[in-house]
Coordinates of C-alpha atoms in Angstrom, one line a residue:
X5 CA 149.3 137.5 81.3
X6 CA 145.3 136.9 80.2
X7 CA 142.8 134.0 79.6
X8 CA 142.2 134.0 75.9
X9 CA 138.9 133.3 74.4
X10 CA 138.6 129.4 73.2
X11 CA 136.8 129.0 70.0
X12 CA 134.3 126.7 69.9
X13 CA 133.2 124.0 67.5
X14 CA 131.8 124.2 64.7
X15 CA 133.6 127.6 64.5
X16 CA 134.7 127.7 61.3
X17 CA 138.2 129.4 62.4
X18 CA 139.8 126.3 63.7
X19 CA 140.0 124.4 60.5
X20 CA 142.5 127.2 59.6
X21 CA 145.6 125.4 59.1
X22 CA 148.5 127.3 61.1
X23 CA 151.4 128.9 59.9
X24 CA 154.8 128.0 61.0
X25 CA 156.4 130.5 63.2
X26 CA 158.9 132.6 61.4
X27 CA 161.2 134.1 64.4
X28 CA 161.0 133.0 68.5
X29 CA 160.2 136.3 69.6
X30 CA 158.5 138.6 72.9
X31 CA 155.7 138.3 71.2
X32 CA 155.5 134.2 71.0
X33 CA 156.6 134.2 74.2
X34 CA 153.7 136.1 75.6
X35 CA 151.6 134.2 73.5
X36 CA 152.8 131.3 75.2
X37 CA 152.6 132.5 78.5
X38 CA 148.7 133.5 77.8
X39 CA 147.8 130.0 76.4
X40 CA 149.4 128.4 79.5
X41 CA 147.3 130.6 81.7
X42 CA 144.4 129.5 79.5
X43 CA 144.8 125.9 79.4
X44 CA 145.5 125.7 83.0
X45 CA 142.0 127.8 84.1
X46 CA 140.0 125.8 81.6
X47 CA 141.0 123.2 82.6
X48 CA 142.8 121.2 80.1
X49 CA 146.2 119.5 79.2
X50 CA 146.9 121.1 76.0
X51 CA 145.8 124.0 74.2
X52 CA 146.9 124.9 70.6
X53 CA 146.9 128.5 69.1
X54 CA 144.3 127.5 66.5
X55 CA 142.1 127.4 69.3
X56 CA 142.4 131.0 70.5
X57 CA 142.3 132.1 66.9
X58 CA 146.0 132.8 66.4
X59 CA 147.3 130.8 63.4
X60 CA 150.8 130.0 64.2
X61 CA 152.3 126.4 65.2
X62 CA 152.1 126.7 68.8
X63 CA 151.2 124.2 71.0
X64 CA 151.5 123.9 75.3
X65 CA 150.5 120.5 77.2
X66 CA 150.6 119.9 80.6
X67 CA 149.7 116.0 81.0
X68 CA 151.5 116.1 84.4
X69 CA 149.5 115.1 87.8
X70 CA 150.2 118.5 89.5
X71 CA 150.3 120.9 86.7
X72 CA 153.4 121.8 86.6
X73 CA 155.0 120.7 83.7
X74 CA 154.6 122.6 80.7
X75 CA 155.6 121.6 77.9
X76 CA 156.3 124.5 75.1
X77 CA 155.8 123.2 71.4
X78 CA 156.7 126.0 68.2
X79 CA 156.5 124.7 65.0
X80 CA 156.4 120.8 66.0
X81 CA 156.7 117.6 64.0
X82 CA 155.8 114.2 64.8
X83 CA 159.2 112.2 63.0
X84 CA 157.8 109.2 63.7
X85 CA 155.2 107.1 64.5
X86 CA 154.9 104.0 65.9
X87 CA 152.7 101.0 64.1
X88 CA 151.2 99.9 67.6
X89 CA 147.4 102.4 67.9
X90 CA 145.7 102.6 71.1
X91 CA 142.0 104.0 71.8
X92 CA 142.4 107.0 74.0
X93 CA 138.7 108.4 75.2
X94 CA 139.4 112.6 73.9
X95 CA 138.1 116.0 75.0
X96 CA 138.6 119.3 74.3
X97 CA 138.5 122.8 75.0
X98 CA 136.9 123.7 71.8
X99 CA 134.3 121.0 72.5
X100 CA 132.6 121.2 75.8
X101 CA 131.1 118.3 77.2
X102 CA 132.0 115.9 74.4
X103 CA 134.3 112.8 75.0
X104 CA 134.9 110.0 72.6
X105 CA 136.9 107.4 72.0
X106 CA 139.6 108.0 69.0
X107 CA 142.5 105.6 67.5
X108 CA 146.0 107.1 67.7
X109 CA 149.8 106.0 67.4
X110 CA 150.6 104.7 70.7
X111 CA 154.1 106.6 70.7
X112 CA 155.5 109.2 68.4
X113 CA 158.7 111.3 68.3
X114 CA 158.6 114.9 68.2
X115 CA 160.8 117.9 67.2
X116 CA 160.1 121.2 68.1
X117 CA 161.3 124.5 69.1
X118 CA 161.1 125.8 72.9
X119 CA 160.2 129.2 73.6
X120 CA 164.0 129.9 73.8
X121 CA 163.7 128.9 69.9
X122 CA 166.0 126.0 70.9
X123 CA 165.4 123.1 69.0
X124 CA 165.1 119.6 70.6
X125 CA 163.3 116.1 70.0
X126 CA 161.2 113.6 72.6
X127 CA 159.8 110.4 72.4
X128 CA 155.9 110.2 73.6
X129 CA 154.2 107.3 74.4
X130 CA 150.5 107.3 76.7
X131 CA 148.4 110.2 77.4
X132 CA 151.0 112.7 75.7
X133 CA 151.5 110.8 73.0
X134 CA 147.5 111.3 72.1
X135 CA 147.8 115.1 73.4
X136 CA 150.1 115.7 71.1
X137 CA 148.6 114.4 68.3
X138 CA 145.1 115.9 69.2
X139 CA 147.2 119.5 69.9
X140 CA 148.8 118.6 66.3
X141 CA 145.5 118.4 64.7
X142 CA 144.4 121.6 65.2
X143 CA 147.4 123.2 64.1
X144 CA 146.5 121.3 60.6
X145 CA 142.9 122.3 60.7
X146 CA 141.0 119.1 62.4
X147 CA 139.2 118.8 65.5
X148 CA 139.5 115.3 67.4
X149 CA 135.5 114.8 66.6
X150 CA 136.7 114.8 62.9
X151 CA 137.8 111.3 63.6
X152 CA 134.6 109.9 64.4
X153 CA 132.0 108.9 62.1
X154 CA 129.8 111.0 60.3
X155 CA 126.6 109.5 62.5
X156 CA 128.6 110.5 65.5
X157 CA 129.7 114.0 64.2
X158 CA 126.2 115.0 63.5
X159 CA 124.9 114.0 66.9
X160 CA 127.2 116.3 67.8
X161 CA 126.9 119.1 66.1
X162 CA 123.1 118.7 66.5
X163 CA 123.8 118.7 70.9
X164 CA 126.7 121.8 70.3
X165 CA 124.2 123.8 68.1
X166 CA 121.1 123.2 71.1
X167 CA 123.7 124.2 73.7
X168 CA 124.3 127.4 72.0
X169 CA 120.9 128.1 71.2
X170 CA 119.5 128.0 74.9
X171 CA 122.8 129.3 75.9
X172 CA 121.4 132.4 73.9
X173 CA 117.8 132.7 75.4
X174 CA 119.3 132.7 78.7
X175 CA 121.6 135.8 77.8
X176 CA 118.7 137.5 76.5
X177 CA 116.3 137.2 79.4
X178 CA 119.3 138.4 82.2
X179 CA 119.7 141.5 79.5
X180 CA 116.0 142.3 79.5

């Protein structure tokens, strides 16, 4: 297994919408296994492959208190969605340090593939029922701050770019 690089926002790669997954093989399965390994030494509670610049439908979420339920996602769709939203306050991986508050369906129904390539179907409500939405998102291209307003986005962008910037001069004086 290995900790794959997370892109980060406003990296242009993860509005790449993903492709679906044409055949359950070693090779999603490692990929699987690697994402799991990276989600769970971020830390996070969901990491999609858009976000370690692989574009295929694969998603892994662990909203579980001990860590040790993952749940393996190829090729999902949400079938339904409920007309009750709830505000969830969001992070991400791919957006360090940011949190805000963002309207979802409170619960949704999902169909997906295991990494078996066995198909089967859940009902999410709560905090996996925004995961997988937010996990969903990236697989389509959009990043959770997307859903904010354009004020908000640019504050954003504005604290992400400063980050970067002094994250930068400090590499450069340890290399000197």
């Amino acid at each position: 297994m290995a900790l794959l690089p997370i892109l980060q926002y406003p990296d242009e790669r993860l509005h790449t919408v993903a492709k679906p997954v044409e055949q359950v093989d070693d090779r999603i399965r490692q990929l699987v296994k690697d994402m799991a390994e990276t989600m769970y030494d971020a830390p996070g509670v969901g990491l999609a492959a858009t976000q370690v610049d692989v574009h295929e439908r694969v998603v892994v979420i662990d909203v579980s208190e001990q860590g040790d339920e993952l749940l393996v996602l190829i090729n999902p769709e949400i079938t339904w969605y409920s007309e009750e939203t709830k505000i969830h306050e969001e992070g991400c991986l791919s957006v360090a340090g940011i949190y805000d508050k963002v309207e979802r369906a409170s619960e949704i129904k999902v169909k997906a593939l295991n990494e078996k390539g066995e198909s089967y179907e859940f009902h999410a409500a709560g905090l996996l029922a925004v995961c997988v939405q937010h996990e969903l998102d990236h697989l389509d291209g959009k990043v959770f701050v997307e859903h904010l307003s354009i004020l908000k986005q640019t504050r954003i962008l504005t604290r992400l770019r400063k980050q970067q910037r002094e994250a930068r001069k400090a590499e450069a004086k340890v290399s000197v």
